[in-house]
XYZ file of C-alpha atoms in Angstrom:
563
model
C 116.241 85.453 62.783
C 116.742 88.858 61.747
C 113.527 90.092 63.511
C 114.791 88.346 66.678
C 118.171 90.043 66.380
C 116.607 93.529 65.607
C 114.373 93.073 68.663
C 117.057 92.323 70.884
C 119.112 95.160 69.684
C 116.282 97.576 69.983
C 115.521 96.522 73.423
C 119.204 96.890 74.527
C 119.622 100.192 73.063
C 116.377 101.514 74.573
C 117.706 100.067 78.168
C 120.995 101.971 77.641
C 119.346 105.183 76.611
C 116.776 104.904 79.556
C 119.901 104.557 81.939
C 121.622 107.536 80.421
C 118.383 109.501 80.571
C 117.845 108.601 84.323
C 121.479 109.447 85.225
C 121.097 113.007 83.583
C 117.738 113.232 85.634
C 119.186 112.043 88.845
C 122.247 114.578 88.498
C 119.983 117.414 87.698
C 117.193 116.899 90.216
C 117.503 117.778 93.823
C 116.843 114.785 96.252
C 113.286 114.363 97.745
C 113.056 114.303 101.430
C 112.742 110.613 101.765
C 115.958 109.938 99.709
C 117.881 112.010 102.081
C 116.320 110.237 104.892
C 117.259 106.822 103.532
C 120.922 108.363 102.804
C 120.962 108.891 106.584
C 120.214 105.168 106.730
C 123.188 104.372 104.660
C 125.508 106.360 107.209
C 124.648 103.856 109.876
C 124.644 100.456 107.990
C 122.665 97.955 110.025
C 120.311 94.879 109.640
C 117.228 97.057 109.785
C 115.707 100.576 110.201
C 112.808 102.102 111.979
C 110.539 102.316 108.927
C 112.071 99.885 106.604
C 114.545 96.846 105.949
C 118.041 97.568 105.001
C 118.133 96.961 101.106
C 117.721 100.600 100.361
C 120.614 101.676 102.386
C 122.547 99.058 100.471
C 121.454 100.599 97.128
C 122.765 103.807 98.262
C 126.003 102.467 99.596
C 126.637 101.016 96.211
C 126.085 104.224 94.559
C 128.511 105.796 97.051
C 131.318 103.405 95.614
C 131.068 105.410 92.373
C 130.053 108.838 93.556
C 131.329 110.129 96.964
C 128.824 113.159 97.199
C 125.887 114.696 95.237
C 122.601 113.276 94.213
C 124.209 110.438 92.120
C 125.752 108.996 95.282
C 122.182 108.247 96.300
C 120.614 107.443 92.812
C 123.334 105.868 90.599
C 122.581 102.152 91.427
C 118.934 102.670 91.032
C 119.369 103.949 87.457
C 121.202 100.679 86.769
C 118.670 98.329 88.277
C 115.524 99.897 86.676
C 116.982 99.118 83.213
C 118.044 95.550 84.459
C 114.514 95.176 86.054
C 112.641 96.006 82.754
C 114.876 93.467 80.935
C 113.911 90.709 83.486
C 110.460 91.849 82.950
C 110.890 91.271 79.293
C 112.512 88.019 80.051
C 109.281 86.988 81.760
C 106.982 87.332 78.776
C 106.597 84.115 76.906
C 104.085 85.252 74.143
C 105.462 83.635 70.763
C 105.066 87.000 68.925
C 106.784 89.276 71.423
C 109.886 89.793 69.381
C 107.842 91.398 66.706
C 106.321 93.674 69.306
C 109.391 95.191 71.112
C 108.339 98.287 70.292
C 105.005 97.909 72.131
C 106.697 96.817 75.219
C 108.876 99.728 75.384
C 105.878 102.038 74.836
C 104.122 100.173 77.810
C 107.056 100.478 79.963
C 107.400 104.217 79.315
C 103.762 104.868 80.102
C 103.793 103.005 83.398
C 104.125 106.337 85.183
C 105.265 105.583 88.653
C 107.715 102.486 87.836
C 109.898 104.800 85.803
C 110.473 107.064 88.727
C 112.491 104.504 90.467
C 115.215 105.070 87.830
C 116.291 108.346 89.217
C 114.734 108.263 92.754
C 116.070 105.941 95.368
C 113.480 104.495 97.639
C 112.690 100.977 98.888
C 110.451 100.171 96.015
C 113.539 100.165 93.673
C 115.148 96.994 95.145
C 111.720 95.467 95.789
C 110.732 95.679 92.219
C 114.163 94.180 91.127
C 113.897 91.368 93.472
C 110.152 90.874 92.547
C 111.160 90.284 89.011
C 113.790 87.738 89.945
C 111.151 86.063 92.035
C 108.624 85.879 89.347
C 111.357 84.424 86.972
C 111.986 81.610 89.879
C 108.240 80.949 89.837
C 107.683 80.786 86.290
C 110.790 78.355 86.108
C 109.449 76.388 89.145
C 106.218 75.883 87.128
C 107.936 74.365 84.346
C 110.644 72.018 85.920
C 110.835 72.270 89.654
C 114.734 72.285 89.421
C 117.222 72.938 92.195
C 117.977 76.328 90.344
C 114.200 77.472 90.526
C 114.211 76.600 94.354
C 117.427 78.523 94.880
C 116.178 81.661 92.822
C 113.091 81.529 94.838
C 114.734 81.545 98.337
C 117.073 84.120 97.319
C 114.635 86.373 95.838
C 112.039 86.114 98.620
C 114.829 87.116 101.177
C 115.886 89.888 98.859
C 112.151 91.042 98.671
C 111.704 90.982 102.340
C 114.961 93.092 102.878
C 113.561 95.509 100.519
C 110.316 96.308 101.811
C 107.635 94.319 104.069
C 105.071 94.638 101.195
C 107.093 91.720 99.866
C 105.002 89.348 102.141
C 101.894 90.260 100.076
C 103.595 89.350 96.867
C 104.392 85.859 98.402
C 101.030 85.352 99.879
C 99.062 86.288 96.717
C 101.043 83.990 94.536
C 100.450 81.063 97.048
C 96.614 81.990 96.954
C 96.767 81.697 93.230
C 98.090 78.163 93.366
C 97.159 76.303 96.634
C 98.870 73.294 95.244
C 102.104 75.061 96.264
C 101.471 74.118 99.762
C 101.784 70.366 99.238
C 105.377 70.759 97.824
C 107.690 69.969 100.835
C 110.536 71.317 99.038
C 108.809 74.806 98.972
C 108.520 74.595 102.663
C 112.198 74.047 102.824
C 112.905 76.911 100.342
C 110.526 79.153 102.565
C 112.828 78.203 105.704
C 116.042 79.149 103.874
C 114.424 82.377 102.920
C 113.391 82.980 106.514
C 117.168 81.988 107.639
C 118.501 84.552 105.326
C 116.182 87.174 106.596
C 116.720 86.164 110.322
C 119.497 88.930 110.836
C 116.821 91.404 110.257
C 114.363 89.570 112.616
C 117.090 89.583 115.327
C 117.695 93.207 114.886
C 113.834 93.782 115.280
C 114.004 91.754 118.577
C 117.148 93.558 119.903
C 115.424 96.905 119.222
C 111.986 95.865 120.702
C 110.433 95.504 117.081
C 110.242 99.042 116.296
C 109.224 98.572 112.513
C 106.512 96.165 113.362
C 105.146 98.265 116.129
C 105.088 101.260 113.973
C 103.422 99.747 111.076
C 100.868 97.591 112.793
C 100.050 99.772 115.691
C 101.607 103.188 116.099
C 100.891 104.380 112.328
C 97.296 104.276 112.970
C 97.129 105.305 116.694
C 96.184 109.152 116.018
C 94.399 108.331 112.646
C 90.734 109.284 112.291
C 89.010 107.847 109.077
C 88.067 110.166 106.246
C 86.204 109.310 103.050
C 89.099 110.649 101.029
C 91.357 107.783 102.053
C 89.208 105.312 100.222
C 88.543 107.303 97.088
C 92.345 108.383 96.925
C 93.231 104.604 97.085
C 91.341 104.135 93.583
C 92.917 107.330 92.198
C 96.194 105.865 93.098
C 95.442 102.929 90.927
C 95.123 105.149 88.045
C 97.917 107.302 88.874
C 100.605 104.539 89.070
C 99.675 103.644 85.290
C 98.852 106.794 83.622
C 96.458 107.610 81.006
C 96.430 104.406 79.487
C 94.675 103.043 82.557
C 91.377 102.095 80.670
C 93.133 99.614 78.313
C 95.584 98.532 81.145
C 92.797 97.377 83.437
C 90.536 96.149 80.533
C 93.308 93.652 79.811
C 93.498 92.817 83.359
C 89.842 91.944 83.544
C 89.993 89.801 80.224
C 92.916 87.916 81.826
C 91.041 86.939 85.093
C 89.534 83.998 83.186
C 92.820 82.361 82.549
C 93.728 78.973 83.875
C 97.572 79.390 83.373
C 99.229 79.204 86.846
C 101.726 82.066 85.972
C 99.107 84.437 84.586
C 96.902 83.758 87.740
C 99.763 84.755 89.923
C 100.044 87.937 87.976
C 96.028 88.534 88.413
C 96.349 87.764 92.226
C 99.082 90.127 92.820
C 97.179 92.954 91.233
C 93.665 92.108 92.683
C 95.250 91.267 96.092
C 97.037 94.500 96.537
C 93.916 96.466 95.332
C 91.623 94.679 97.840
C 94.090 94.705 100.691
C 94.829 98.328 100.550
C 91.129 99.100 99.913
C 90.530 97.514 103.283
C 93.453 99.362 104.807
C 91.975 102.639 103.470
C 89.139 102.453 106.306
C 91.996 102.515 108.897
C 94.096 105.404 107.486
C 95.416 106.921 104.298
C 97.238 104.697 101.708
C 100.001 105.944 99.369
C 100.288 105.034 95.557
C 103.715 103.539 96.075
C 102.463 100.893 98.484
C 100.745 99.219 95.418
C 103.469 99.652 92.862
C 104.339 96.087 92.779
C 101.408 95.584 90.489
C 103.091 97.503 87.865
C 105.030 94.355 86.740
C 101.999 92.519 86.268
C 100.281 95.474 84.515
C 103.088 95.560 82.031
C 103.162 91.937 81.034
C 99.192 91.428 81.025
C 98.373 94.378 78.808
C 101.374 93.411 76.435
C 100.140 89.995 75.739
C 96.487 91.373 75.375
C 97.595 94.218 73.059
C 99.498 91.747 70.560
C 96.239 89.887 70.076
C 93.747 93.076 69.984
C 94.570 95.504 67.238
C 91.770 97.729 68.003
C 92.484 98.098 71.703
C 96.150 98.600 70.592
C 95.207 101.707 68.504
C 93.260 103.228 71.357
C 96.392 102.397 73.719
C 98.661 104.161 71.315
C 96.878 107.415 71.497
C 96.605 107.338 75.277
C 100.097 106.273 75.601
C 101.098 109.475 73.382
C 99.281 111.727 75.815
C 100.961 110.012 78.749
C 104.499 110.316 77.163
C 103.882 114.101 76.388
C 102.904 114.817 80.018
C 105.515 112.616 81.875
C 108.306 114.066 79.589
C 107.234 117.571 80.522
C 106.911 116.565 84.177
C 110.482 115.129 84.094
C 111.773 118.444 82.772
C 109.697 120.318 85.556
C 111.187 118.300 88.165
C 114.751 119.093 86.984
C 113.999 122.756 86.588
C 112.663 124.602 89.534
C 110.298 127.498 88.245
C 108.785 125.802 85.108
C 105.569 125.360 87.143
C 103.942 127.756 89.434
C 103.890 125.282 92.291
C 107.281 123.625 93.405
C 107.562 119.822 93.870
C 109.159 118.247 96.839
C 112.598 118.204 95.292
C 112.508 122.114 94.496
C 114.594 124.468 96.261
C 116.142 122.182 98.937
C 119.729 123.324 98.275
C 118.445 127.074 98.625
C 116.689 126.819 101.979
C 119.528 124.601 103.372
C 121.976 127.431 102.472
C 119.726 130.051 104.006
C 119.276 128.003 107.042
C 123.034 127.440 107.481
C 123.813 130.989 107.350
C 121.261 132.003 109.978
C 122.452 129.156 112.437
C 125.854 130.716 112.276
C 127.586 127.609 113.599
C 124.954 126.711 116.144
C 123.393 123.241 116.382
C 119.962 122.736 114.484
C 117.213 120.956 116.424
C 114.387 120.031 113.915
C 110.795 119.683 115.372
C 108.741 116.880 113.952
C 110.440 116.600 110.623
C 112.994 113.889 109.989
C 112.599 114.982 106.380
C 113.987 118.473 106.980
C 116.525 117.143 109.245
C 117.847 114.661 106.572
C 117.700 117.300 103.720
C 119.714 119.632 105.795
C 122.342 116.921 106.779
C 122.831 115.915 103.061
C 123.150 119.440 101.507
C 125.033 121.073 104.400
C 127.354 118.339 105.240
C 126.635 118.814 108.819
C 124.993 116.622 111.209
C 121.610 117.669 112.465
C 119.505 116.802 115.420
C 115.741 115.903 115.446
C 113.080 115.386 117.989
C 109.227 114.586 117.959
C 106.436 116.173 119.889
C 104.066 113.667 121.431
C 101.415 113.737 118.497
C 104.065 113.157 115.668
C 105.436 109.895 114.576
C 108.490 108.141 115.574
C 111.314 107.756 112.901
C 114.986 106.347 112.566
C 116.303 109.302 114.482
C 114.655 107.889 117.755
C 117.060 104.878 117.252
C 120.390 106.886 116.623
C 122.512 107.002 119.678
C 123.806 110.391 118.838
C 120.405 111.917 118.478
C 119.336 110.562 122.171
C 121.843 111.603 124.453
C 123.041 115.044 123.279
C 123.199 118.314 125.223
C 124.199 121.532 123.899
C 124.275 125.263 125.848
C 122.560 126.636 122.849
C 120.514 125.287 119.784
C 118.466 126.549 117.143
C 114.807 125.063 117.090
C 113.426 124.759 113.439
C 109.768 124.097 113.064
C 106.803 124.654 110.607
C 104.754 126.861 113.134
C 105.353 130.270 114.700
C 105.612 130.332 118.460
C 106.128 132.944 121.049
C 109.584 132.116 121.308
C 110.254 132.554 117.589
C 113.096 134.970 116.675
C 113.523 134.386 112.802
C 111.976 132.620 109.735
C 112.857 131.653 106.213
C 111.005 130.735 103.059
C 111.177 126.885 102.474
C 109.147 126.192 99.398
C 105.767 127.487 97.851
C 105.791 130.396 100.491
C 105.718 127.967 103.335
C 107.998 129.064 106.028
C 110.556 127.533 108.531
C 110.388 129.353 111.975
C 113.487 129.537 114.096
C 113.836 129.996 117.998
C 116.715 129.768 120.354
C 117.014 127.110 122.980
C 119.225 127.396 126.070
C 120.697 124.473 127.786
C 118.875 121.690 125.981
C 119.227 118.258 126.911
C 117.230 115.488 125.049
C 114.534 114.116 127.543
C 114.537 110.520 126.508
C 112.244 109.564 129.381
C 110.129 106.661 129.488
C 107.351 105.950 131.985
C 106.015 102.463 131.876
C 102.489 102.291 133.072
C 102.363 99.102 135.072
C 98.731 98.744 135.704
C 95.475 99.794 133.999
C 94.664 103.185 135.105
C 91.272 103.854 136.628
C 90.145 107.223 136.169
C 87.229 109.435 137.395
C 85.896 112.870 136.473
C 86.322 115.759 138.654
C 88.555 113.686 140.985
C 92.175 113.312 141.713
C 93.392 110.204 139.810
C 96.718 108.352 140.191
C 98.407 105.236 138.905
C 101.981 103.799 139.292
C 104.813 103.918 136.676
C 108.258 102.743 136.331
C 110.600 105.325 135.317
C 113.473 105.120 132.903
C 115.630 108.163 132.771
C 118.950 107.304 130.961
C 120.006 110.973 130.366
C 119.614 111.790 134.104
C 117.059 114.683 133.658
C 116.122 116.364 136.916
C 112.472 115.072 137.057
C 111.591 118.014 139.218
C 112.018 120.370 136.223
C 109.784 118.278 133.843
C 106.331 119.111 133.078
C 104.169 116.213 132.963
C 100.684 115.999 131.040
C 98.068 113.335 130.303
C 96.356 112.817 127.005
C 93.109 111.002 127.036
C 91.477 109.594 124.021
C 88.224 107.655 123.077
C 87.733 104.425 121.138
C 88.136 106.267 117.840
C 91.578 107.900 118.988
C 89.889 111.255 119.145
C 91.754 113.499 121.954
C 89.688 114.638 125.005
C 88.168 118.286 124.813
C 87.615 119.864 127.971
C 84.236 121.772 128.457
C 83.498 125.413 129.491
C 80.754 126.449 132.131
C 78.126 125.987 129.332
C 79.327 122.541 128.591
C 80.680 123.830 125.213
C 83.773 121.690 124.030
C 86.935 123.522 123.736
C 90.237 122.598 121.772
C 91.787 119.493 122.629
C 94.237 119.891 125.211
C 96.732 118.109 127.757
C 96.017 117.655 131.410
C 98.508 118.824 134.012
C 99.918 115.941 135.978
C 102.960 115.369 138.278
C 105.166 112.585 139.186
C 105.562 111.667 142.941
C 107.037 108.695 144.547
C 106.632 106.426 141.336
C 103.141 107.696 140.686
C 101.394 109.863 138.168
C 98.639 112.204 139.726
C 96.220 114.442 137.990
C 92.712 116.035 138.382
C 90.487 115.085 135.623
C 88.384 118.172 134.707
C 84.858 118.202 133.491
C 84.217 117.411 129.907
C 81.399 116.923 127.532
C 79.569 113.809 128.467
C 79.643 112.130 124.974
C 83.229 111.648 125.365
C 84.429 108.433 127.029
C 88.102 107.942 127.703
C 89.542 104.658 126.430
C 93.301 105.384 126.057
C 95.738 107.196 128.107
C 99.153 108.554 127.537
C 101.821 110.467 129.456
C 103.695 113.290 127.716
C 105.945 115.934 129.106
C 108.652 118.548 128.554
C 111.972 119.634 130.463
C 112.385 122.954 128.658
C 109.910 125.759 128.249
C 110.758 126.447 124.580
C 109.900 122.947 123.402
C 106.836 121.162 122.928
C 105.835 118.004 124.955
C 107.010 114.740 123.767
C 105.672 111.166 124.433
C 106.832 109.753 127.756
C 104.661 106.530 127.538
C 102.947 104.327 125.231
C 99.347 104.620 124.640
C 97.560 102.183 126.989
C 93.942 101.360 127.744
C 92.273 102.981 130.887
C 89.198 102.194 132.717
C 86.831 105.273 133.011
C 84.382 105.289 135.831
C 81.593 107.929 135.223
C 80.609 108.618 138.780
C-alpha cells in the first residue's frame, strides 16, 4: 500500500512540475509561426478552418480566458492538457507491477521527444493526443464490459479527435482493423453515428464553404508536388526523431509486442504500424512531416513500459540512451527560450525583433504579405495590427483566403513584403539567420479575387491560337481590361511547361500570355520541347504591375493535339 501511495504521489508531483516547467517555457519562448496562425483562427471562431478542424482554436480561446495577451494566451491550456494526457496514458497501463516502476514511466514520458513539445507549443496535435487518450480509455473499457459508459466515452472522444485533426480517422480505422469483430456490434454503429452527428456542424461548414479542407488535403496539396527520394527516407528519420535516442529499445519492444493476442495491445500495434505504412505510401506523393505520425507516441509509451518491466537487460540500455536524450532535449529547451545559444536560430527566434523593425518601416501603411500566412500571422500577433495576405498562383491557399476582410480590401497605398527581391523593391530587413524580407510600395491596390470557371475541357494545339469558354466571377468589380491573364500548362507529373528556343533547348518555366474576350480565353501556344505533353491547364493573372499573378482558375485537364 505504501508503494502505491508513493507511486501516485511521485506521478502527481512530476505532472505538476512538468506543468510549471511548460508554463515557464511557454512564457519565455516566442511563438512559432503556426501558433500565430492558429491564434488568428481563434479571432474568428467557427466550426472549421481551411487547414484544420476547430479544436485548436478552442484550446487557444480557453487560454485567452486566463491571459489576454502574450504567449501564454496561446499556450496556457496546452500546458494543462499535456500533464492530464500523460496521466490518462498512465491510467491505460494495466501491468500489475506498474506502481513499482512509476519512475520508469516518467523517464519514458520525458524521453518521448516530440510529445513533450505539445506542453509549451499549441498546435492541433495537442487536443488530438488528449482526446486520443480518452478514446483508448473508452476502447479499453469497452473490451471489458461493453457498458453504456464505454459507448458514450467512445462517441465523445471520436468526435473530439475529429474536431482536432483529420488524422483521427486513421486512429479509428486502425483500431477497427485490429479487431474486425467490432463491425458485428450494432451498438458501435450507433456510437459511430452519434459521433458523426456531433461532428456534423463541421461537415456542414465544409459544405457551405465548398469543402476547402478536403480539397486542399486530398487534391491541392499535391498539385505542384514532384517526387523526391528524400521524401521517403525522411519519413523514416521522422519515425526516429519523434522518439529520440531511445528508439532502438522502443521499436524493439514494439516488434516483440506484435505477437500479442490481447485486443487492446493489438490496437496499439496497429496504430503504430498503420501510421508508419500509411505515411510511407504517402511519401511517394509528397513530403511527410514528423507531427503527422505523432499519435503513435501514446502506443510507444505504453508498449515499451510493459516490455522494460519484464526485461532488465534492455532496461539498462534504455537508461543510458534516455540519459543522452534528456541532456540533449534539456539543452534544446534552453536554446529555444534563449536566442543566441546556437549559431543558427530556430523558428521561434527573433520574431518580436523583426516585427518591431517592420512596423517601424511601415510607418502606418498597411502591410501586404506575399505567399506567407506565417509572416502575416506573426506580424499581427506581435504588432497587434491586422495584416493582409495574398498568394501567387504557385503558392498554396490558406485560411486568409476564407476571411472576408482579406478578400474585399482596397487601399491607396500598401507595402508588399516578400522573400525575394524584385525590381520594385525599395527596402529590406533581416528576419532570421541572415534571411531577408523585401519591401516594395504598391499604389491603388485592390484584391483581385477573380474566378474563371473553365466549363469544358480545353483542346490545345502547338503554334496555334487556342481558345476555350469560361464563366467569370468578379465580386470585387475589377476592371477586367486592366488584368493581365496567363496560361499555365503542366504534364502528367505536374511539371510546368518550358518553352524552347530556336535550337529546341528548354528555357525556364513560364506563363503564356492570354486574353479574355467575350467569355473566352484566347492564347497562342508557342513552340516547346517535344518530350513535354500538356495534360493540365490553369489560368492565372494580375491587375497590378507590382504584384505577382494569382490563380484565377482551378487546375483542370486539357486535351493536347500534337498537329
